[in-house]
PDB file of C-alpha atoms in Angstrom:
ATOM      1  CA  MET A  22     -13.272 -65.642  83.962  1.00 48.00           C
ATOM      2  CA  GLY A  23     -13.727 -62.201  83.887  1.00 51.00           C
ATOM      3  CA  GLU A  24     -11.579 -60.172  81.707  1.00 54.00           C
ATOM      4  CA  ASP A  25      -9.368 -58.666  84.913  1.00 53.00           C
ATOM      5  CA  ASN A  26      -8.890 -62.316  85.537  1.00 53.00           C
ATOM      6  CA  LYS A  27      -7.918 -63.784  82.520  1.00 54.00           C
ATOM      7  CA  LYS A  28      -5.442 -61.199  81.529  1.00 54.00           C
ATOM      8  CA  LYS A  29      -4.223 -61.837  85.563  1.00 55.00           C
ATOM      9  CA  GLY A  30      -3.676 -65.360  84.524  1.00 59.00           C
ATOM     10  CA  ILE A  31      -2.223 -64.685  80.844  1.00 63.00           C
ATOM     11  CA  GLU A  32       0.795 -62.644  82.874  1.00 61.00           C
ATOM     12  CA  ALA A  33       1.049 -65.355  85.771  1.00 57.00           C
ATOM     13  CA  SER A  34       1.553 -67.507  82.490  1.00 57.00           C
ATOM     14  CA  PHE A  35       4.200 -65.800  81.382  1.00 64.00           C
ATOM     15  CA  LYS A  36       8.053 -66.487  82.072  1.00 66.00           C
ATOM     16  CA  SER A  37       8.852 -62.619  82.782  1.00 74.00           C
ATOM     17  CA  MET A  38       7.308 -58.910  81.211  1.00 76.00           C
ATOM     18  CA  ASP A  39      11.343 -58.557  80.865  1.00 79.00           C
ATOM     19  CA  THR A  40      11.336 -61.374  78.361  1.00 83.00           C
ATOM     20  CA  GLU A  41       8.056 -61.031  76.907  1.00 80.00           C
ATOM     21  CA  GLU A  42       8.177 -59.967  73.118  1.00 81.00           C
ATOM     22  CA  PHE A  43       5.165 -57.512  71.537  1.00 78.00           C
ATOM     23  CA  LEU A  44       4.279 -59.700  69.350  1.00 82.00           C
ATOM     24  CA  ASP A  45       4.469 -62.818  71.760  1.00 80.00           C
ATOM     25  CA  ILE A  46       2.446 -60.677  75.029  1.00 78.00           C
ATOM     26  CA  TYR A  47      -0.744 -59.357  72.492  1.00 80.00           C
ATOM     27  CA  PHE A  48      -1.146 -62.541  69.981  1.00 84.00           C
ATOM     28  CA  ASN A  49       1.076 -65.582  70.956  1.00 86.00           C
ATOM     29  CA  ARG A  50       0.380 -65.986  74.185  1.00 86.00           C
ATOM     30  CA  PRO A  51      -3.071 -65.285  74.884  1.00 90.00           C
ATOM     31  CA  ILE A  52      -3.305 -67.777  71.989  1.00 92.00           C
ATOM     32  CA  GLY A  53      -1.400 -69.937  73.709  1.00 91.00           C
ATOM     33  CA  TYR A  54      -3.567 -69.208  77.229  1.00 91.00           C
ATOM     34  CA  ALA A  55      -6.414 -70.221  75.783  1.00 93.00           C
ATOM     35  CA  TRP A  56      -5.392 -73.634  74.189  1.00 94.00           C
ATOM     36  CA  ALA A  57      -3.653 -74.056  77.769  1.00 93.00           C
ATOM     37  CA  MET A  58      -6.534 -73.610  79.527  1.00 93.00           C
ATOM     38  CA  PHE A  59      -8.402 -76.220  77.342  1.00 95.00           C
ATOM     39  CA  PHE A  60      -5.944 -78.581  77.530  1.00 94.00           C
ATOM     40  CA  LYS A  61      -5.729 -78.387  81.280  1.00 93.00           C
ATOM     41  CA  LYS A  62      -9.606 -78.696  81.733  1.00 93.00           C
ATOM     42  CA  LEU A  63      -8.849 -81.863  79.833  1.00 93.00           C
ATOM     43  CA  LYS A  64      -6.002 -82.980  81.842  1.00 91.00           C
ATOM     44  CA  VAL A  65      -3.935 -83.104  78.889  1.00 92.00           C
ATOM     45  CA  HIS A  66      -0.093 -82.740  79.643  1.00 90.00           C
ATOM     46  CA  PRO A  67       2.199 -80.225  78.112  1.00 91.00           C
ATOM     47  CA  ASN A  68       4.622 -83.290  76.888  1.00 90.00           C
ATOM     48  CA  VAL A  69       2.022 -84.475  74.367  1.00 92.00           C
ATOM     49  CA  VAL A  70       0.559 -81.157  73.726  1.00 93.00           C
ATOM     50  CA  THR A  71       5.153 -80.554  72.815  1.00 93.00           C
ATOM     51  CA  ILE A  72       4.562 -83.616  70.669  1.00 93.00           C
ATOM     52  CA  LEU A  73       0.860 -82.231  69.070  1.00 95.00           C
ATOM     53  CA  SER A  74       3.226 -79.351  68.093  1.00 95.00           C
ATOM     54  CA  ILE A  75       5.967 -81.625  66.345  1.00 95.00           C
ATOM     55  CA  PHE A  76       3.455 -82.703  64.189  1.00 96.00           C
ATOM     56  CA  LEU A  77       1.950 -79.223  63.388  1.00 97.00           C
ATOM     57  CA  GLY A  78       5.535 -78.273  62.316  1.00 96.00           C
ATOM     58  CA  VAL A  79       6.187 -80.801  60.581  1.00 97.00           C
ATOM     59  CA  GLY A  80       3.011 -80.566  58.842  1.00 97.00           C
ATOM     60  CA  ALA A  81       3.351 -76.984  57.778  1.00 97.00           C
ATOM     61  CA  GLY A  82       7.572 -78.250  56.000  1.00 97.00           C
ATOM     62  CA  ILE A  83       5.405 -80.645  53.918  1.00 97.00           C
ATOM     63  CA  MET A  84       3.372 -77.886  52.729  1.00 98.00           C
ATOM     64  CA  PHE A  85       6.091 -75.653  51.834  1.00 98.00           C
ATOM     65  CA  TYR A  86       7.157 -77.535  49.790  1.00 97.00           C
ATOM     66  CA  TYR A  87       4.220 -76.691  47.169  1.00 97.00           C
ATOM     67  CA  PRO A  88       4.544 -73.423  45.702  1.00 95.00           C
ATOM     68  CA  ASP A  89       1.060 -72.553  45.222  1.00 97.00           C
ATOM     69  CA  MET A  90      -0.328 -69.877  47.560  1.00 97.00           C
ATOM     70  CA  LYS A  91      -2.996 -72.430  48.534  1.00 98.00           C
ATOM     71  CA  HIS A  92      -0.261 -74.849  49.699  1.00 98.00           C
ATOM     72  CA  THR A  93       1.757 -72.136  51.810  1.00 98.00           C
ATOM     73  CA  LEU A  94      -1.237 -70.139  53.526  1.00 98.00           C
ATOM     74  CA  ILE A  95      -1.975 -73.254  54.751  1.00 98.00           C
ATOM     75  CA  GLY A  96       2.024 -74.126  55.952  1.00 98.00           C
ATOM     76  CA  ILE A  97       1.913 -70.864  57.292  1.00 98.00           C
ATOM     77  CA  PHE A  98      -1.753 -71.688  59.535  1.00 98.00           C
ATOM     78  CA  LEU A  99       0.390 -75.131  60.257  1.00 98.00           C
ATOM     79  CA  LEU A 100       3.640 -73.509  61.964  1.00 97.00           C
ATOM     80  CA  MET A 101       1.870 -70.676  63.796  1.00 97.00           C
ATOM     81  CA  TRP A 102      -0.510 -72.841  65.219  1.00 97.00           C
ATOM     82  CA  ALA A 103       2.576 -75.229  65.934  1.00 96.00           C
ATOM     83  CA  ASN A 104       3.987 -72.235  67.681  1.00 94.00           C
ATOM     84  CA  HIS A 105       1.047 -71.211  69.550  1.00 95.00           C
ATOM     85  CA  TYR A 106       1.243 -74.679  71.185  1.00 94.00           C
ATOM     86  CA  ASP A 107       4.734 -74.693  72.199  1.00 90.00           C
ATOM     87  CA  SER A 108       3.585 -71.318  74.250  1.00 88.00           C
ATOM     88  CA  ALA A 109       0.739 -73.077  75.330  1.00 92.00           C
ATOM     89  CA  ASP A 110       2.976 -76.264  77.062  1.00 88.00           C
ATOM     90  CA  GLY A 111       5.422 -73.701  78.910  1.00 84.00           C
ATOM     91  CA  GLN A 112       2.224 -71.777  80.057  1.00 86.00           C
ATOM     92  CA  LEU A 113       0.433 -74.842  81.070  1.00 89.00           C
ATOM     93  CA  ALA A 114       3.524 -76.846  82.566  1.00 85.00           C
ATOM     94  CA  ARG A 115       3.335 -73.215  84.730  1.00 79.00           C
ATOM     95  CA  MET A 116       0.102 -73.111  85.942  1.00 82.00           C
ATOM     96  CA  THR A 117       0.134 -77.619  86.987  1.00 82.00           C
ATOM     97  CA  GLY A 118       2.957 -77.106  88.517  1.00 78.00           C
ATOM     98  CA  GLN A 119       3.983 -79.683  85.752  1.00 73.00           C
ATOM     99  CA  LYS A 120       7.220 -78.063  84.685  1.00 71.00           C
ATOM    100  CA  THR A 121      10.542 -80.464  84.327  1.00 68.00           C
ATOM    101  CA  ARG A 122      13.908 -80.589  81.893  1.00 67.00           C
ATOM    102  CA  TRP A 123      12.308 -83.674  80.346  1.00 71.00           C
ATOM    103  CA  GLY A 124       9.944 -80.627  79.035  1.00 73.00           C
ATOM    104  CA  ARG A 125      12.588 -78.057  78.809  1.00 70.00           C
ATOM    105  CA  MET A 126      14.439 -80.707  76.207  1.00 72.00           C
ATOM    106  CA  LEU A 127      11.360 -81.618  74.482  1.00 78.00           C
ATOM    107  CA  ASP A 128      10.215 -78.078  74.223  1.00 78.00           C
ATOM    108  CA  GLY A 129      13.610 -76.952  72.083  1.00 75.00           C
ATOM    109  CA  PHE A 130      13.816 -80.273  69.838  1.00 83.00           C
ATOM    110  CA  ALA A 131      10.609 -79.783  69.081  1.00 89.00           C
ATOM    111  CA  GLY A 132      11.542 -76.616  67.069  1.00 88.00           C
ATOM    112  CA  ASP A 133      14.196 -78.223  65.633  1.00 90.00           C
ATOM    113  CA  ILE A 134      11.950 -80.463  63.975  1.00 94.00           C
ATOM    114  CA  TRP A 135       9.463 -78.260  62.617  1.00 95.00           C
ATOM    115  CA  PHE A 136      12.443 -75.889  60.907  1.00 95.00           C
ATOM    116  CA  PHE A 137      14.637 -79.026  59.298  1.00 96.00           C
ATOM    117  CA  SER A 138      11.613 -80.179  57.508  1.00 97.00           C
ATOM    118  CA  ILE A 139      11.300 -77.249  56.494  1.00 97.00           C
ATOM    119  CA  TYR A 140      14.783 -76.838  55.499  1.00 98.00           C
ATOM    120  CA  VAL A 141      14.787 -80.184  53.411  1.00 97.00           C
ATOM    121  CA  ALA A 142      11.075 -78.685  51.520  1.00 98.00           C
ATOM    122  CA  ILE A 143      12.825 -75.768  50.231  1.00 98.00           C
ATOM    123  CA  CYS A 144      15.800 -77.413  49.186  1.00 98.00           C
ATOM    124  CA  LEU A 145      13.487 -80.294  47.681  1.00 98.00           C
ATOM    125  CA  ARG A 146      11.455 -77.634  46.649  1.00 97.00           C
ATOM    126  CA  LEU A 147      14.096 -75.660  44.782  1.00 97.00           C
ATOM    127  CA  THR A 148      16.866 -78.442  43.934  1.00 97.00           C
ATOM    128  CA  ASN A 149      15.926 -77.926  40.106  1.00 95.00           C
ATOM    129  CA  GLN A 150      14.970 -74.356  39.980  1.00 96.00           C
ATOM    130  CA  PRO A 151      17.167 -71.984  38.659  1.00 95.00           C
ATOM    131  CA  ILE A 152      18.918 -69.589  40.696  1.00 95.00           C
ATOM    132  CA  PRO A 153      17.521 -66.045  39.939  1.00 92.00           C
ATOM    133  CA  PHE A 154      19.852 -64.291  37.982  1.00 87.00           C
ATOM    134  CA  LEU A 155      21.778 -67.140  36.645  1.00 90.00           C
ATOM    135  CA  ASN A 156      21.892 -69.591  33.661  1.00 88.00           C
ATOM    136  CA  ILE A 157      22.008 -72.474  36.081  1.00 95.00           C
ATOM    137  CA  ASN A 158      19.846 -74.877  38.826  1.00 96.00           C
ATOM    138  CA  TRP A 159      19.904 -74.562  42.476  1.00 97.00           C
ATOM    139  CA  GLY A 160      21.060 -78.125  42.643  1.00 96.00           C
ATOM    140  CA  ILE A 161      23.739 -78.579  45.593  1.00 97.00           C
ATOM    141  CA  TYR A 162      23.623 -75.047  46.090  1.00 97.00           C
ATOM    142  CA  ILE A 163      20.607 -74.579  47.891  1.00 98.00           C
ATOM    143  CA  TRP A 164      21.714 -77.421  49.811  1.00 98.00           C
ATOM    144  CA  ILE A 165      25.311 -75.855  51.274  1.00 98.00           C
ATOM    145  CA  LEU A 166      22.789 -72.529  51.269  1.00 97.00           C
ATOM    146  CA  ALA A 167      20.683 -73.961  54.286  1.00 97.00           C
ATOM    147  CA  ALA A 168      23.332 -75.911  56.058  1.00 97.00           C
ATOM    148  CA  PHE A 169      24.785 -72.929  56.459  1.00 97.00           C
ATOM    149  CA  SER A 170      21.972 -70.846  57.625  1.00 97.00           C
ATOM    150  CA  GLY A 171      20.432 -73.787  59.726  1.00 95.00           C
ATOM    151  CA  THR A 172      23.849 -75.385  61.283  1.00 92.00           C
ATOM    152  CA  ILE A 173      26.177 -72.648  61.829  1.00 93.00           C
ATOM    153  CA  CYS A 174      23.892 -69.659  61.686  1.00 95.00           C
ATOM    154  CA  HIS A 175      20.540 -70.796  63.349  1.00 95.00           C
ATOM    155  CA  SER A 176      20.918 -73.129  65.847  1.00 93.00           C
ATOM    156  CA  LYS A 177      24.278 -70.855  67.572  1.00 94.00           C
ATOM    157  CA  GLN A 178      21.893 -67.798  67.135  1.00 95.00           C
ATOM    158  CA  CYS A 179      18.414 -70.085  69.049  1.00 92.00           C
ATOM    159  CA  THR A 180      21.346 -71.308  71.677  1.00 93.00           C
ATOM    160  CA  LEU A 181      22.743 -68.045  72.460  1.00 95.00           C
ATOM    161  CA  ALA A 182      19.724 -66.326  72.592  1.00 94.00           C
ATOM    162  CA  ASP A 183      17.762 -68.614  74.722  1.00 92.00           C
ATOM    163  CA  TYR A 184      20.968 -69.167  77.272  1.00 95.00           C
ATOM    164  CA  TYR A 185      21.026 -64.700  78.099  1.00 96.00           C
ATOM    165  CA  ARG A 186      17.302 -65.040  78.643  1.00 94.00           C
ATOM    166  CA  ASN A 187      17.751 -67.366  81.089  1.00 93.00           C
ATOM    167  CA  ILE A 188      20.777 -65.804  82.395  1.00 95.00           C
ATOM    168  CA  HIS A 189      18.523 -62.684  82.950  1.00 95.00           C
ATOM    169  CA  LEU A 190      15.847 -64.506  84.313  1.00 93.00           C
ATOM    170  CA  TYR A 191      18.461 -65.878  87.112  1.00 93.00           C
ATOM    171  CA  PHE A 192      19.215 -62.260  88.005  1.00 93.00           C
ATOM    172  CA  LEU A 193      15.716 -61.293  88.113  1.00 91.00           C
ATOM    173  CA  LYS A 194      14.152 -64.562  89.487  1.00 89.00           C
ATOM    174  CA  GLY A 195      16.863 -66.582  91.469  1.00 87.00           C
ATOM    175  CA  LYS A 196      17.745 -70.455  90.456  1.00 84.00           C
ATOM    176  CA  ALA A 197      13.749 -70.847  90.428  1.00 78.00           C
ATOM    177  CA  GLY A 198      12.868 -68.762  88.171  1.00 77.00           C
ATOM    178  CA  SER A 199      14.971 -69.804  85.373  1.00 85.00           C
ATOM    179  CA  GLU A 200      17.237 -72.901  82.847  1.00 82.00           C
ATOM    180  CA  LEU A 201      20.292 -71.638  83.913  1.00 88.00           C
ATOM    181  CA  ASP A 202      21.570 -75.178  83.247  1.00 87.00           C
ATOM    182  CA  ASN A 203      25.385 -76.341  83.127  1.00 90.00           C
ATOM    183  CA  PHE A 204      27.753 -78.114  81.767  1.00 93.00           C
ATOM    184  CA  LYS A 205      29.360 -79.801  84.674  1.00 92.00           C
ATOM    185  CA  GLN A 206      25.891 -80.566  86.224  1.00 90.00           C
ATOM    186  CA  GLN A 207      24.526 -82.124  83.424  1.00 90.00           C
ATOM    187  CA  ARG A 208      27.837 -84.641  82.751  1.00 94.00           C
ATOM    188  CA  GLU A 209      27.132 -85.343  86.997  1.00 94.00           C
ATOM    189  CA  ILE A 210      23.119 -86.594  86.571  1.00 92.00           C
ATOM    190  CA  PHE A 211      24.251 -88.368  83.324  1.00 93.00           C
ATOM    191  CA  TYR A 212      27.257 -90.440  84.648  1.00 95.00           C
ATOM    192  CA  SER A 213      25.329 -90.865  88.080  1.00 95.00           C
ATOM    193  CA  LEU A 214      22.824 -93.256  86.195  1.00 93.00           C
ATOM    194  CA  PRO A 215      22.487 -96.688  84.660  1.00 94.00           C
ATOM    195  CA  TRP A 216      21.769 -96.785  80.607  1.00 92.00           C
ATOM    196  CA  LYS A 217      19.311 -99.935  82.125  1.00 91.00           C
ATOM    197  CA  GLY A 218      15.990 -98.106  82.172  1.00 90.00           C
ATOM    198  CA  ASN A 219      17.487 -94.996  81.525  1.00 90.00           C
ATOM    199  CA  PHE A 220      17.875 -95.577  77.715  1.00 92.00           C
ATOM    200  CA  TRP A 221      16.188 -91.977  76.170  1.00 85.00           C
ATOM    201  CA  TRP A 222      16.872 -90.089  79.000  1.00 86.00           C
ATOM    202  CA  LYS A 223      20.477 -90.323  79.077  1.00 90.00           C
ATOM    203  CA  ALA A 224      20.777 -89.643  75.607  1.00 88.00           C
ATOM    204  CA  PHE A 225      18.707 -86.659  76.267  1.00 84.00           C
ATOM    205  CA  LEU A 226      21.085 -85.649  78.385  1.00 87.00           C
ATOM    206  CA  TYR A 227      24.497 -86.181  76.891  1.00 91.00           C
ATOM    207  CA  PHE A 228      22.724 -84.008  74.253  1.00 88.00           C
ATOM    208  CA  TYR A 229      21.176 -81.313  76.035  1.00 87.00           C
ATOM    209  CA  GLY A 230      24.907 -81.371  77.700  1.00 91.00           C
ATOM    210  CA  ASN A 231      26.321 -80.307  74.766  1.00 93.00           C
ATOM    211  CA  TYR A 232      24.021 -77.806  73.903  1.00 90.00           C
ATOM    212  CA  THR A 233      25.173 -76.207  77.156  1.00 93.00           C
ATOM    213  CA  ARG A 234      28.707 -76.702  76.996  1.00 95.00           C
ATOM    214  CA  GLN A 235      27.841 -75.012  73.279  1.00 95.00           C
ATOM    215  CA  GLN A 236      26.348 -72.128  75.655  1.00 96.00           C
ATOM    216  CA  GLU A 237      29.197 -71.652  77.977  1.00 97.00           C
ATOM    217  CA  SER A 238      31.901 -71.860  75.318  1.00 97.00           C
ATOM    218  CA  MET A 239      30.292 -68.763  73.368  1.00 97.00           C
ATOM    219  CA  THR A 240      30.580 -66.635  76.873  1.00 97.00           C
ATOM    220  CA  PRO A 241      33.649 -66.193  78.100  1.00 97.00           C
ATOM    221  CA  ASN A 242      33.441 -63.367  80.025  1.00 98.00           C
ATOM    222  CA  PHE A 243      30.280 -64.111  81.600  1.00 97.00           C
ATOM    223  CA  GLN A 244      31.427 -67.586  83.032  1.00 97.00           C
ATOM    224  CA  LYS A 245      33.971 -65.985  84.613  1.00 97.00           C
ATOM    225  CA  PHE A 246      31.689 -63.538  86.658  1.00 97.00           C
ATOM    226  CA  TYR A 247      29.389 -66.404  86.810  1.00 96.00           C
ATOM    227  CA  ALA A 248      31.533 -68.156  88.750  1.00 95.00           C
ATOM    228  CA  LEU A 249      32.908 -65.102  90.667  1.00 96.00           C
ATOM    229  CA  VAL A 250      29.539 -64.949  91.259  1.00 94.00           C
ATOM    230  CA  ARG A 251      28.950 -68.696  92.525  1.00 92.00           C
ATOM    231  CA  THR A 252      32.163 -68.327  95.339  1.00 93.00           C
ATOM    232  CA  LYS A 253      31.319 -65.147  96.959  1.00 93.00           C
ATOM    233  CA  TYR A 254      27.691 -65.246  97.539  1.00 92.00           C
ATOM    234  CA  GLY A 255      26.144 -69.088  95.791  1.00 88.00           C
ATOM    235  CA  GLU A 256      22.721 -67.985  95.694  1.00 83.00           C
ATOM    236  CA  GLU A 257      22.227 -65.701  97.782  1.00 89.00           C
ATOM    237  CA  ILE A 258      23.181 -62.401  95.577  1.00 92.00           C
ATOM    238  CA  PRO A 259      22.923 -59.497  96.667  1.00 93.00           C
ATOM    239  CA  GLN A 260      19.955 -57.555  95.868  1.00 93.00           C
ATOM    240  CA  ASP A 261      22.160 -54.386  94.425  1.00 94.00           C
ATOM    241  CA  LEU A 262      24.190 -56.644  92.438  1.00 95.00           C
ATOM    242  CA  ARG A 263      20.788 -58.021  90.698  1.00 94.00           C
ATOM    243  CA  ASP A 264      19.297 -54.436  90.043  1.00 95.00           C
ATOM    244  CA  GLU A 265      22.656 -53.891  88.217  1.00 96.00           C
ATOM    245  CA  PHE A 266      22.906 -56.522  86.383  1.00 96.00           C
ATOM    246  CA  ARG A 267      18.897 -56.909  85.009  1.00 95.00           C
ATOM    247  CA  LYS A 268      19.280 -52.649  83.840  1.00 95.00           C
ATOM    248  CA  ALA A 269      22.298 -54.034  81.831  1.00 96.00           C
ATOM    249  CA  SER A 270      20.777 -56.564  80.477  1.00 96.00           C
ATOM    250  CA  LEU A 271      17.582 -55.799  79.626  1.00 95.00           C
ATOM    251  CA  PRO A 272      18.625 -53.585  76.403  1.00 94.00           C
ATOM    252  CA  LEU A 273      19.947 -56.689  74.799  1.00 95.00           C
ATOM    253  CA  MET A 274      16.512 -58.467  75.255  1.00 94.00           C
ATOM    254  CA  LYS A 275      14.689 -57.172  72.502  1.00 92.00           C
ATOM    255  CA  TYR A 276      17.960 -58.970  70.040  1.00 94.00           C
ATOM    256  CA  THR A 277      17.011 -62.496  72.205  1.00 93.00           C
ATOM    257  CA  ASN A 278      13.204 -62.228  70.904  1.00 91.00           C
ATOM    258  CA  ILE A 279      14.646 -61.351  67.390  1.00 92.00           C
ATOM    259  CA  LEU A 280      16.576 -64.008  66.952  1.00 93.00           C
ATOM    260  CA  THR A 281      14.064 -66.739  67.940  1.00 88.00           C
ATOM    261  CA  PHE A 282      10.514 -67.717  66.389  1.00 91.00           C
ATOM    262  CA  ASN A 283       8.819 -64.314  65.764  1.00 92.00           C
ATOM    263  CA  THR A 284      11.037 -62.567  63.421  1.00 94.00           C
ATOM    264  CA  ARG A 285      12.492 -65.432  61.893  1.00 95.00           C
ATOM    265  CA  ALA A 286       8.596 -66.973  61.007  1.00 95.00           C
ATOM    266  CA  ILE A 287       8.200 -63.509  59.489  1.00 96.00           C
ATOM    267  CA  ALA A 288      10.845 -63.335  56.935  1.00 97.00           C
ATOM    268  CA  LEU A 289       9.912 -67.157  56.376  1.00 97.00           C
ATOM    269  CA  TYR A 290       6.265 -66.145  56.019  1.00 98.00           C
ATOM    270  CA  VAL A 291       7.093 -62.938  53.515  1.00 98.00           C
ATOM    271  CA  SER A 292      10.077 -65.259  51.159  1.00 98.00           C
ATOM    272  CA  LEU A 293       7.729 -68.286  51.445  1.00 98.00           C
ATOM    273  CA  LEU A 294       4.657 -65.952  49.800  1.00 98.00           C
ATOM    274  CA  ILE A 295       7.164 -63.764  47.416  1.00 97.00           C
ATOM    275  CA  GLY A 296       7.354 -67.102  45.614  1.00 96.00           C
ATOM    276  CA  GLU A 297      11.769 -67.199  46.811  1.00 97.00           C
ATOM    277  CA  PRO A 298      12.577 -69.330  50.033  1.00 97.00           C
ATOM    278  CA  TRP A 299      15.658 -68.864  49.226  1.00 97.00           C
ATOM    279  CA  LEU A 300      15.883 -65.376  50.793  1.00 98.00           C
ATOM    280  CA  TYR A 301      14.704 -66.500  54.127  1.00 98.00           C
ATOM    281  CA  PHE A 302      18.180 -68.373  54.027  1.00 98.00           C
ATOM    282  CA  VAL A 303      20.032 -65.110  53.371  1.00 97.00           C
ATOM    283  CA  PHE A 304      18.177 -63.619  55.920  1.00 97.00           C
ATOM    284  CA  GLU A 305      19.262 -65.635  58.439  1.00 97.00           C
ATOM    285  CA  VAL A 306      22.999 -65.430  57.155  1.00 97.00           C
ATOM    286  CA  VAL A 307      23.447 -62.101  56.588  1.00 97.00           C
ATOM    287  CA  VAL A 308      20.964 -60.041  58.950  1.00 97.00           C
ATOM    288  CA  MET A 309      20.122 -62.701  61.925  1.00 97.00           C
ATOM    289  CA  THR A 310      24.079 -63.442  61.887  1.00 97.00           C
ATOM    290  CA  SER A 311      24.635 -59.243  62.531  1.00 97.00           C
ATOM    291  CA  LEU A 312      22.509 -58.968  65.210  1.00 96.00           C
ATOM    292  CA  PHE A 313      23.710 -62.660  66.871  1.00 97.00           C
ATOM    293  CA  VAL A 314      27.367 -60.877  66.613  1.00 97.00           C
ATOM    294  CA  TYR A 315      26.122 -57.417  67.849  1.00 97.00           C
ATOM    295  CA  MET A 316      24.071 -59.203  71.028  1.00 97.00           C
ATOM    296  CA  ARG A 317      26.852 -61.512  71.524  1.00 97.00           C
ATOM    297  CA  HIS A 318      29.942 -58.750  71.746  1.00 97.00           C
ATOM    298  CA  LYS A 319      27.420 -56.293  74.278  1.00 97.00           C
ATOM    299  CA  HIS A 320      26.912 -59.165  76.917  1.00 97.00           C
ATOM    300  CA  GLU A 321      30.673 -60.370  76.910  1.00 98.00           C
ATOM    301  CA  ALA A 322      31.493 -56.498  77.233  1.00 97.00           C
ATOM    302  CA  ILE A 323      28.695 -56.387  80.081  1.00 97.00           C
ATOM    303  CA  SER A 324      29.578 -59.213  81.947  1.00 97.00           C
ATOM    304  CA  ALA A 325      33.547 -58.128  81.694  1.00 97.00           C
ATOM    305  CA  TYR A 326      32.253 -54.781  83.499  1.00 96.00           C
ATOM    306  CA  PHE A 327      30.590 -56.348  86.175  1.00 96.00           C
ATOM    307  CA  TYR A 328      33.427 -59.420  86.859  1.00 96.00           C
ATOM    308  CA  LYS A 329      36.389 -56.383  87.455  1.00 96.00           C
ATOM    309  CA  LYS A 330      34.159 -54.625  89.220  1.00 94.00           C
ATOM    310  CA  TYR A 331      33.387 -57.113  91.756  1.00 93.00           C
ATOM    311  CA  SER A 332      36.590 -59.142  91.592  1.00 91.00           C
ATOM    312  CA  ALA A 333      38.180 -55.665  93.037  1.00 83.00           C
ATOM    313  CA  GLU A 334      35.740 -56.024  95.979  1.00 73.00           C
TER     314      GLU A 334
END
């Protein structure tokens, strides 16, 4: 394959240039694309690649339990590898037409498992270690800090960032180019299926429905605007509206990228390399939450503006 064809192939596997981050475009996606091409030749299903990423991410967490540099570097390598597989599974799904809601849910679940194992490993590592500048051990306090960082901060940050990306893709590419799901739709699918023969699928649908409900509960102004758009236009949204919303949403895409993986991973790597992994939790609580609050405020203001404008027409 020539360089031009390869470049076109990589770009074709992106969701959109609007929602891709610099580090992804020039590092993670090209490596993920190479893996995707490799797995395509072997006829490996994208979900298998996602499962492989889970093993790599958990392996990284285990390595981060140990404080020495050798284990730290191995853990960083494994987590980067897991992230490349996370990139590869989506690219492979788009290449082969094997893009499914099950794969999307499994993909999100994989990232949760990576970070759960990393959080637990760091907590176990620090429990009997002294808190910097204090004459007491971390003990239960590191677990409280990690729980707050993970469940209140990290989870909400990623959930909303993912939602805003899909909102942007919906107005950019339409329903087919986005994964903008809603709670009502997910519950209807859930209740339409019997438990017999569908246990795991229904379990995924239940938790995924809760995920979409959380996204909707954090975006009341967008929900009003979105309901208005669907009522007035259905799926035939005027191009002027699409372009106008995209222009307003585009500056916020850099924050959705910051709140997903790369910036978070870099902060984690730095904290581990300097031997102070607790700083990663502080980074999530202080820096990432500040960005989260700002991004949500701006997007809700944009949604309120568009609702007012188009409800008056």
